[in-house]
CSV table of C-alpha atoms and ligand atoms in Angstrom, one decimal:
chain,number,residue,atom,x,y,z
A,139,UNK,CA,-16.8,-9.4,-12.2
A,140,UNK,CA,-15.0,-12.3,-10.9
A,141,UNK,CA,-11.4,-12.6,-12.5
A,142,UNK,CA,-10.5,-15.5,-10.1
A,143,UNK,CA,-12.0,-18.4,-12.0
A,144,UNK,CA,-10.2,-17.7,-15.2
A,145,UNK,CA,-7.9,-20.6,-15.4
A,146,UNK,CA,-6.0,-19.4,-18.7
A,147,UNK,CA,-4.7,-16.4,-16.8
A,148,UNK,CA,-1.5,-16.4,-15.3
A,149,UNK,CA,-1.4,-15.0,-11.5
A,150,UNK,CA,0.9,-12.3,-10.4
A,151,UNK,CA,1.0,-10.9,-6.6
A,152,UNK,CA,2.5,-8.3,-4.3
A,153,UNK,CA,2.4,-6.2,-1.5
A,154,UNK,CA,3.8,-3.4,0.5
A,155,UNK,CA,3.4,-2.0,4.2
A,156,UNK,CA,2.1,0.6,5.2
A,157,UNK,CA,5.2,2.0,7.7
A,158,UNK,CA,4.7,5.3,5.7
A,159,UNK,CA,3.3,7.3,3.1
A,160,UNK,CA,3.6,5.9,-0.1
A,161,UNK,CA,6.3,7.3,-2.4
A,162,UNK,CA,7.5,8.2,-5.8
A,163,UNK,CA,9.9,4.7,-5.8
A,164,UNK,CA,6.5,2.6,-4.6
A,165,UNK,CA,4.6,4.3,-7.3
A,166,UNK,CA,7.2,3.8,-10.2
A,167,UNK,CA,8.9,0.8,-8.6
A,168,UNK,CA,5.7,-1.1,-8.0
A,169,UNK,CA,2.2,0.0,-8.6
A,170,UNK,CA,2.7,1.5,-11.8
A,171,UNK,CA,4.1,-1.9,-12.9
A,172,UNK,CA,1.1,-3.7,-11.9
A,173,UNK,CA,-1.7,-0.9,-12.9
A,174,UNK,CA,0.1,-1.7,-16.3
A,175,UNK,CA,-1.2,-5.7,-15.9
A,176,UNK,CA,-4.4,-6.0,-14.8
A,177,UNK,CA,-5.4,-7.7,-18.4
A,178,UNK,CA,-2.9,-10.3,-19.1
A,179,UNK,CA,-3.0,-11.8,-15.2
A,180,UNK,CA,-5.1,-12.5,-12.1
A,181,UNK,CA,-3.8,-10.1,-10.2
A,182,UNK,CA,-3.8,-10.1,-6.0
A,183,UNK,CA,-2.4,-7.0,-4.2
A,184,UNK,CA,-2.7,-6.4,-0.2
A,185,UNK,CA,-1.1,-3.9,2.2
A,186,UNK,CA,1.3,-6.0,4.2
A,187,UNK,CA,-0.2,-5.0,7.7
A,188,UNK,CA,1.0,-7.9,9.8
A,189,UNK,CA,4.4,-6.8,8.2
A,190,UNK,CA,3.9,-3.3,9.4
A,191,UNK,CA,4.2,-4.3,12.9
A,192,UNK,CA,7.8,-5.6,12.7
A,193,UNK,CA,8.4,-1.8,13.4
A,194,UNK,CA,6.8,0.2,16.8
A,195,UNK,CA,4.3,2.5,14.7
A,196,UNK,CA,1.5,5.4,16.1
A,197,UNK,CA,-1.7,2.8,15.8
A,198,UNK,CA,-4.4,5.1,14.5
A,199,UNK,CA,-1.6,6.1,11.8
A,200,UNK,CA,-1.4,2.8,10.6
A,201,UNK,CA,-4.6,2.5,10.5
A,202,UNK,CA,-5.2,5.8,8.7
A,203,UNK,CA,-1.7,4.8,6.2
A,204,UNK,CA,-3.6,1.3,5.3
A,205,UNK,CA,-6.8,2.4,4.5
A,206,UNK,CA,-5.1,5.4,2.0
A,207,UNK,CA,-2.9,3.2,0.9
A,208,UNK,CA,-6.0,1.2,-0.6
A,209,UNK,CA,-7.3,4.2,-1.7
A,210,UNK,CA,-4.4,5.1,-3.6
A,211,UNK,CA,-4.2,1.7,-5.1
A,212,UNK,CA,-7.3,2.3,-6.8
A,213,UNK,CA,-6.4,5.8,-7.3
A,214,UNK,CA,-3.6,4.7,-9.2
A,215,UNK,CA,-5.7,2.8,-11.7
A,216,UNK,CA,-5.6,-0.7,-9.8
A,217,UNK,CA,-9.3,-0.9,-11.1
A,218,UNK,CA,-11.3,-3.1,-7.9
A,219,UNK,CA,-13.1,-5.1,-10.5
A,220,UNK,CA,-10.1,-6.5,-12.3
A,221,UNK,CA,-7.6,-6.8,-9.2
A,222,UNK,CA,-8.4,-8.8,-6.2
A,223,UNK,CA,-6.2,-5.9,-3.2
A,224,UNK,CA,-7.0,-6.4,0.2
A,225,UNK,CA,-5.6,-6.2,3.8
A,226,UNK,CA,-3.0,-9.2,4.8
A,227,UNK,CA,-4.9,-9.4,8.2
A,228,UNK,CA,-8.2,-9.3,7.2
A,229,UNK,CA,-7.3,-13.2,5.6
A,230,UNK,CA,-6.0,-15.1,8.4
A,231,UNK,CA,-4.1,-18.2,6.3
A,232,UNK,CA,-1.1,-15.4,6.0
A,233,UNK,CA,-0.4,-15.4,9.8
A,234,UNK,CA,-1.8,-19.6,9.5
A,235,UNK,CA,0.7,-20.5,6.4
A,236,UNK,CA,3.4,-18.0,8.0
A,237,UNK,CA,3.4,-20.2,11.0
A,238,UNK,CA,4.0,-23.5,9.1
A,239,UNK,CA,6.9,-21.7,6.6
A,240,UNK,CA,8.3,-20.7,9.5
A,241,UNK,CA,9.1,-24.5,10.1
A,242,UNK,CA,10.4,-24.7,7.1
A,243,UNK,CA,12.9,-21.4,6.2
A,244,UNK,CA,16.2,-22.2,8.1
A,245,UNK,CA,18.3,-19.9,10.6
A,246,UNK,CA,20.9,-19.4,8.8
A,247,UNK,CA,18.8,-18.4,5.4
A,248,UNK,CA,16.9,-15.8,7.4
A,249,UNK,CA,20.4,-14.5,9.1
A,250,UNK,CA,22.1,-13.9,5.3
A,251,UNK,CA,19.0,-11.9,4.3
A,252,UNK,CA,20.3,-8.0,3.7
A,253,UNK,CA,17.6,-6.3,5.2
A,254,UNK,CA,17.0,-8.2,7.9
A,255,UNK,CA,21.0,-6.9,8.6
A,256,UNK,CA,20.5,-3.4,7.3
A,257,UNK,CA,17.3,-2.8,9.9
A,258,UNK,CA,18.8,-4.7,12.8
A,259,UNK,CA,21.5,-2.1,12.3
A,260,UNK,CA,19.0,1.0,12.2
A,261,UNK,CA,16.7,0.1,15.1
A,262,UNK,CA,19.1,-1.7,17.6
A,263,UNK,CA,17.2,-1.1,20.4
A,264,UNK,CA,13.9,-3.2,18.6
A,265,UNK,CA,15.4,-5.9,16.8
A,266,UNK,CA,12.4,-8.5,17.9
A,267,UNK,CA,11.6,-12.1,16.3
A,268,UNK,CA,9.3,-10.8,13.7
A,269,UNK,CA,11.9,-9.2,12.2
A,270,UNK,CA,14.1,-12.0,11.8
A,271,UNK,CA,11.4,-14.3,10.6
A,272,UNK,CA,9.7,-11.5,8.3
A,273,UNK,CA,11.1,-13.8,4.5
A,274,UNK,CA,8.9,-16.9,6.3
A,275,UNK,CA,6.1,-14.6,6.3
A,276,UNK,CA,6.5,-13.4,3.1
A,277,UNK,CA,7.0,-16.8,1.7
A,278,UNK,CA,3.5,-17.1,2.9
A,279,UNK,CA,2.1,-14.2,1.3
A,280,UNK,CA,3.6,-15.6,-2.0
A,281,UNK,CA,3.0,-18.9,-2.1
A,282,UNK,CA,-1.0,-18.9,-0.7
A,283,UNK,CA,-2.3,-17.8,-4.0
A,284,UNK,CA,0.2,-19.8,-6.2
A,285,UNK,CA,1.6,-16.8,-8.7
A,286,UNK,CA,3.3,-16.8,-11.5
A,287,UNK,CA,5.2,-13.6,-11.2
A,288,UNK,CA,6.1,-11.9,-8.2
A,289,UNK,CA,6.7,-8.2,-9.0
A,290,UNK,CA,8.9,-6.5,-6.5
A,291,UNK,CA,12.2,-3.5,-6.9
A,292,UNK,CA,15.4,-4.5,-6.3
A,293,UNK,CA,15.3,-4.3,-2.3
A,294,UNK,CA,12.6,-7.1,-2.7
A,295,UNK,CA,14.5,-10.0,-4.5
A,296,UNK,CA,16.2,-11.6,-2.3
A,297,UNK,CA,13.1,-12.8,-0.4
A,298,UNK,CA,11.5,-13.6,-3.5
A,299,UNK,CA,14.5,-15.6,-4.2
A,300,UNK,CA,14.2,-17.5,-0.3
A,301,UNK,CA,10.8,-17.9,-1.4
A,302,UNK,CA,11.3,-20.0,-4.1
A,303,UNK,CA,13.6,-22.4,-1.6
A,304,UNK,CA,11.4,-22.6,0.7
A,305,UNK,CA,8.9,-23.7,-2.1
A,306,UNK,CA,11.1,-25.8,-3.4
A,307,UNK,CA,12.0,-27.5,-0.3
A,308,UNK,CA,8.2,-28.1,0.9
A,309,UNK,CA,7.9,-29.5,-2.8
A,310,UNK,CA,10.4,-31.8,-2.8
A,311,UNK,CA,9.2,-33.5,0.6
A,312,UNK,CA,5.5,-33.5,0.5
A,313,UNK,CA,4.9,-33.5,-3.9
A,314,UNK,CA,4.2,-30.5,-5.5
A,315,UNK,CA,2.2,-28.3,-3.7
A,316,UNK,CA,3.7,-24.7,-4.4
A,317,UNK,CA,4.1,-23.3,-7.5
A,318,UNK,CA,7.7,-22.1,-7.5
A,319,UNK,CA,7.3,-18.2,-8.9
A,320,UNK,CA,9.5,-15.8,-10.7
A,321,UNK,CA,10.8,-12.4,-9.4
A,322,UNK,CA,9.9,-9.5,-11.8
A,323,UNK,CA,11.4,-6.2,-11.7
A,324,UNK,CA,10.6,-3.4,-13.9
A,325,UNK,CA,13.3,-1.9,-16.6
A,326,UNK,CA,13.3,1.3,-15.1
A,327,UNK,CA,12.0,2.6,-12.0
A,328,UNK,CA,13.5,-0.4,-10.2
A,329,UNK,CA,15.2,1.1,-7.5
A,330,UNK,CA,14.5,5.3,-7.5
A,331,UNK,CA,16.8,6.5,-4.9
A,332,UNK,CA,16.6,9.8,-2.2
A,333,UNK,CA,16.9,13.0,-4.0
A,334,UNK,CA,19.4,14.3,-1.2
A,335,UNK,CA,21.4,11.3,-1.0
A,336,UNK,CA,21.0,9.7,-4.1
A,337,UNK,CA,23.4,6.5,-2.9
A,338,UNK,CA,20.3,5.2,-0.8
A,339,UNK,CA,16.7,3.9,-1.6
A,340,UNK,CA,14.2,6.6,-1.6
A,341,UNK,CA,12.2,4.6,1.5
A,342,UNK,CA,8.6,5.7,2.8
A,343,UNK,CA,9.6,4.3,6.8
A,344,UNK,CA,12.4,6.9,6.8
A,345,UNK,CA,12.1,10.8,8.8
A,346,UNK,CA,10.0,12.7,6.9
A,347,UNK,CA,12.6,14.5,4.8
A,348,UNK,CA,13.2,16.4,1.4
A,349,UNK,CA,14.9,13.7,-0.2
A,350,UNK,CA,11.6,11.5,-0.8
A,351,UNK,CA,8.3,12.3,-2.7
A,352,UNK,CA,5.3,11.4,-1.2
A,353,UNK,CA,1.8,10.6,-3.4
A,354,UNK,CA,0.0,12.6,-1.1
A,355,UNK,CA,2.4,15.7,-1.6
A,356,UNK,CA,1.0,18.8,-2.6
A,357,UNK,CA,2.4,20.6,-5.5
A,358,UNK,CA,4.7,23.0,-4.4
A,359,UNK,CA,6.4,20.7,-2.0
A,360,UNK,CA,7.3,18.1,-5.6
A,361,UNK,CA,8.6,21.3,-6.9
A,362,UNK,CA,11.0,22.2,-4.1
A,363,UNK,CA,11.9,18.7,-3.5
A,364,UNK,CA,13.4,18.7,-7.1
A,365,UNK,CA,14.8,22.0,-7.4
A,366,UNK,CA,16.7,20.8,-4.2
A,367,UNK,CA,17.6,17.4,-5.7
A,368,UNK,CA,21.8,16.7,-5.4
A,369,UNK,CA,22.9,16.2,-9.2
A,370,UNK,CA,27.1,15.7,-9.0
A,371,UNK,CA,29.8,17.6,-7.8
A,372,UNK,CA,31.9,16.7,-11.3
A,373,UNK,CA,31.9,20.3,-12.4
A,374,UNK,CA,30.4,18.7,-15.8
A,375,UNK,CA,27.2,20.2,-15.0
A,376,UNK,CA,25.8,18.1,-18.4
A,377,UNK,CA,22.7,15.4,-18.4
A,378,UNK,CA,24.3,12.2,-19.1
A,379,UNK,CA,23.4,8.7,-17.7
A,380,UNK,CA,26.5,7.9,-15.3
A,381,UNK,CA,24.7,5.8,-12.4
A,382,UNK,CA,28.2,5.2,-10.9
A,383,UNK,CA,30.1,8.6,-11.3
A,384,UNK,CA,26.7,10.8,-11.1
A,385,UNK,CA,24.4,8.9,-9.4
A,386,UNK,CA,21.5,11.7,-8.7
A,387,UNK,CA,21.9,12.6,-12.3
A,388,UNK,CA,21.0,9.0,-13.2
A,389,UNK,CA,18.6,8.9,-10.6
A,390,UNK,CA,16.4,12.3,-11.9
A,391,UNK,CA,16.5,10.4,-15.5
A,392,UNK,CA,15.4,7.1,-14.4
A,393,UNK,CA,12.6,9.3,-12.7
A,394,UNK,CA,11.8,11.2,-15.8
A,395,UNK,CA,12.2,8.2,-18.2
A,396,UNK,CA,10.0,6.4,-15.9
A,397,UNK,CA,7.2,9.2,-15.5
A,398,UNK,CA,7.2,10.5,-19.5
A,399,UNK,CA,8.4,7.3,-21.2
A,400,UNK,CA,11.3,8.9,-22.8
A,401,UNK,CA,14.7,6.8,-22.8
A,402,UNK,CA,18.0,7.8,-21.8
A,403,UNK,CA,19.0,8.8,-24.9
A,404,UNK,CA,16.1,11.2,-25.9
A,405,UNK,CA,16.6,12.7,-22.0
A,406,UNK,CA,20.0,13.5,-23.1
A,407,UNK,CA,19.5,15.1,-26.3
A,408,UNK,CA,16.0,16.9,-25.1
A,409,UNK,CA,18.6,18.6,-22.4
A,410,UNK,CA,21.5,18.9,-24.1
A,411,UNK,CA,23.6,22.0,-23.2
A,412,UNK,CA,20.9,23.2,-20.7
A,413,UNK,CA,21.9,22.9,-17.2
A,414,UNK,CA,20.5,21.2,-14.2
A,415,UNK,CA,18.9,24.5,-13.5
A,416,UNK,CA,16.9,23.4,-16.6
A,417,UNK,CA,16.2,19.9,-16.1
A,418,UNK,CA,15.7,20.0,-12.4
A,419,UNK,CA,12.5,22.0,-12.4
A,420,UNK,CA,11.6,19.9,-15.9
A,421,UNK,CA,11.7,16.3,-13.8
A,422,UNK,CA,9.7,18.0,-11.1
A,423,UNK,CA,6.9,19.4,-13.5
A,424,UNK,CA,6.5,15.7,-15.0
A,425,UNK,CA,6.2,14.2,-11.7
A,426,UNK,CA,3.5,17.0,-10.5
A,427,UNK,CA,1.6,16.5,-13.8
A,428,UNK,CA,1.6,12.3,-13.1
A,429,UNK,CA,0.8,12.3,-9.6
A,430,UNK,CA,-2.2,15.4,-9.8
A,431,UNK,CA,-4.7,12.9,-10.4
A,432,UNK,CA,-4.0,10.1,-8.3
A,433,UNK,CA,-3.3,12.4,-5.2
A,434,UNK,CA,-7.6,13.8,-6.1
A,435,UNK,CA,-8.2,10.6,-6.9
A,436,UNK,CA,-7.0,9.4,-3.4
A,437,UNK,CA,-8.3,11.8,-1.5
A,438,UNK,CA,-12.1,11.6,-3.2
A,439,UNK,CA,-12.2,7.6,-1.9
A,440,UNK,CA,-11.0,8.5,1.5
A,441,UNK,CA,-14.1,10.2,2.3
A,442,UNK,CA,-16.2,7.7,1.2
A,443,UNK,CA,-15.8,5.5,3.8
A,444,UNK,CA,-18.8,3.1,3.0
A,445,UNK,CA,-16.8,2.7,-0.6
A,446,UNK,CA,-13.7,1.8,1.1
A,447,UNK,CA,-15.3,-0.8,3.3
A,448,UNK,CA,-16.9,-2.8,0.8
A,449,UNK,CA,-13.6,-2.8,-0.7
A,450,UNK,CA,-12.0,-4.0,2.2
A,451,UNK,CA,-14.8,-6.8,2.5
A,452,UNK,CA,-15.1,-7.9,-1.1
A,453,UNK,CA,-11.1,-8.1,-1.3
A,454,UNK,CA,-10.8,-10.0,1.7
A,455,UNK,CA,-13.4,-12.6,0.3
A,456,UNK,CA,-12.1,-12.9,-2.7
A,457,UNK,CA,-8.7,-13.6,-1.5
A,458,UNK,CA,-9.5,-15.8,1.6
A,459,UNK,CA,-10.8,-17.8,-1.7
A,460,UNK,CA,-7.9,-19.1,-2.8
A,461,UNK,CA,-5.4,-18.9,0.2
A,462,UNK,CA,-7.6,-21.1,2.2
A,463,UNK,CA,-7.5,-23.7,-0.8
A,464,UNK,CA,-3.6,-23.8,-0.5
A,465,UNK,CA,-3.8,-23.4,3.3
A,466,UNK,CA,-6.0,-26.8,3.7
A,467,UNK,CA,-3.5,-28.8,1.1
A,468,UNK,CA,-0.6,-27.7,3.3
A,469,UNK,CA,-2.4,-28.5,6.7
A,470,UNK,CA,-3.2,-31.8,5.4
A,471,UNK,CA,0.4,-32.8,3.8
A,472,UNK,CA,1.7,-31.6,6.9
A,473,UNK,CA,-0.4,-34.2,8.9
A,474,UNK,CA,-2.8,-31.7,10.7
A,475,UNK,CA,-5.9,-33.2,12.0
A,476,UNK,CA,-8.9,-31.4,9.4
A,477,UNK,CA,-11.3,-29.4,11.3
B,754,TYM,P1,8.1,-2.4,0.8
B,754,TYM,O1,6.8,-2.0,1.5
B,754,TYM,O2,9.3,-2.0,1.4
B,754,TYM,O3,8.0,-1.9,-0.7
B,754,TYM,C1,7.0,-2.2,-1.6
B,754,TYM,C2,7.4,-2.4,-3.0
B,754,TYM,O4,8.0,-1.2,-3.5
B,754,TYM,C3,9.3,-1.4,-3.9
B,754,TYM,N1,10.1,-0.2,-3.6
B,754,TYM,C4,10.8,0.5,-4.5
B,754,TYM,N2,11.1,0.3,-5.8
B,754,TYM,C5,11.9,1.2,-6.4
B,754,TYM,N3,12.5,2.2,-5.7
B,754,TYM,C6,12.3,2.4,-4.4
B,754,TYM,N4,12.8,3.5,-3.8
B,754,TYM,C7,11.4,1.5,-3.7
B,754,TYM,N5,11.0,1.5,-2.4
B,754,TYM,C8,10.2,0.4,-2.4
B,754,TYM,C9,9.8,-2.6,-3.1
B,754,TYM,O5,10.8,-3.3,-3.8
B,754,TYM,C10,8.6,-3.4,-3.1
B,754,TYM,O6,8.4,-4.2,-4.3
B,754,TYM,N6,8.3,-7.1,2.2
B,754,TYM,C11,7.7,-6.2,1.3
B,754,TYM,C12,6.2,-6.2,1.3
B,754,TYM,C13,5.7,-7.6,1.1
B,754,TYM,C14,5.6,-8.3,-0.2
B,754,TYM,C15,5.0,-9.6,0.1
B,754,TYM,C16,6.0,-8.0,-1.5
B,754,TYM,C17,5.2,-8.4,2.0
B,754,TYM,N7,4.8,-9.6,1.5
B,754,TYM,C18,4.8,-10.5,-0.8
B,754,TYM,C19,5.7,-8.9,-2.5
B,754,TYM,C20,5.2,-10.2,-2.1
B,754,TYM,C21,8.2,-4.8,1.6
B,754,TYM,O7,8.5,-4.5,2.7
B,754,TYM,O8,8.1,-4.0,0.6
């Protein structure tokens, strides 16, 4: 099935790099979300590649991280037939339209972006062009297939937001030729932070650590990751959603709310006058029980390597699709000569 020529859909699009193993805050921060979708919008997901190499990483592990990531994709119910997910360098217009944004996303814009700051200060010794110019190529990712709704966690917005700018700014000199889109983030699960240091995102580039939850983590490991999780030192020793005075508390319920459905409320009154040592264990069970079957899941499509090809193949088709529609527009407003 073919979902790209259903006009009465709206589109929705994102991505994310493979610089690590996927965790629980790209599960329930992003592909969750979008597994949730799949019927009301043509949906495109890729695994930023070209993105990936803004950081120095071991080359046969990226390899090896962006193949499983498509696997867990899938795994995670992004269903092949109804998504369009591919591999940003298998469709060359990103690097192509990248390129041309670039000429169009100013110096100071890219210097005011957060992360561009927050990285620069974590790898001095590498901070190269690509990271600086990383939003352009974004912007490129975005605005190829033309979405609606762009969803991303909280880290994500601001480029979202440059995105639209830049759109607007190509818009307003050559007639509309990008369709502006909307950040989306999700209620809960937005921003699911490190279980040891509960102030900072749980990431999938940083040291392998206790404080983050991989996909790929077996069983035992979820369990003693939670058990070990920081709750607060107020003495109160009592579940209730405080995000600014118990911040690990508030970040086991999000994870629980997010994982069982329950809100806030119900978390509160299911572990009323029980103890962390209760609830602890409890949020760790719930996030074994929801990632059991993706991690077999995953791990049954990694062997099948002929499955994961024609994945990669039909995907990349797909996709090259539409972003070569937009590409040629853009080359031709821009006064390139048409091959
Ligand atoms: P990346 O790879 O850092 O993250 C992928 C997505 O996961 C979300 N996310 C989280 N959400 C909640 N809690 C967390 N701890 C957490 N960690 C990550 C991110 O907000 C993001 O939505 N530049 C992007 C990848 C990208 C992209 C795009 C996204 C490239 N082109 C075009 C959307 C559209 C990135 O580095 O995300």
């Amino acid at each position: 099935m073919d979902n790209i020529s259903s006009p009465a859909k709206k589109v929705m699009l994102s991505g994310i790099k493979p610089t690590g193993d996927l965790t629980l805050g790209s599960y329930l921060g992003a592909i969750k979300n979008w597994a949730e979708r799949a019927e009301q919008y043509d949906c495109y997901y890729f695994m930023a590649d070209l993105h990936a190499l803004t950081i120095r990483n071991n080359p046969a592990d990226l390899r090896r991280r962006t193949l499983e990531q498509l696997a867990q994709y899938v795994a995670c119910g992004l269903d092949p037939q109804k998504n369009t997910l591919f591999i940003q360098s298998h469709v060359p217009a990103h690097a192509e339209l990248g390129w041309v944004l670039n000429c169009y996303t100013m110096f100071g814009e890219l210097s005011r972006m957060t992360q561009f700051k927050d990285k620069s200060a974590k790898n001095a010794d590498n901070i190269n062009g690509g990271l600086f110019t990383y939003p352009a190529l974004m912007a490129a990712d975005i605005l190829l297939y033309q979405p609606d709704l762009v969803p991303v966690g909280d880290d994500q917005k601001q480029h979202v937001e440059l995105t639209r700018d830049v759109a607007q700014r190509f818009n307003n000199l050559y007639g509309e030729t990008f369709k502006v889109p909307e950040p989306f983030s999700p209620k809960v699960g937005a921003r699911i932070m490190d279980l040891l240091d509960p102030r900072s995102k749980m990431s999938k580039s940083d040291e392998v650590g206790n404080g983050r939850v991989c996909l790929m983590d077996r069983p035992e490991d979820i369990a003693r990751k939670f058990k070990r999780a920081v709750t607060d030192s107020d003495g109160e020793r009592c579940v209730r959603y405080d995000p600014e005075n118990k911040p690990g508390v508030a970040n086991l319920m999000s994870i629980y709310s997010a994982v069982t459905g329950e809100s806030f409320e119900e978390i509160e009154r299911e572990f009323d006058g029980k103890g962390y040592g209760v609830f602890k264990p409890a949020v760790g069970e719930a996030v074994i029980e929801a990632l059991r079957p993706i991690r077999e899941e995953a791990e049954k499509i990694m062997k099948d390597k002929a499955y994961l090809e024609t994945l990669c193949r039909d995907g990349a088709e797909r996709a090259s699709r539409i972003a070569y529609r937009t590409l040629r527009k853009v080359y031709k407003k821009v006064g390139l000569v048409a091959r």
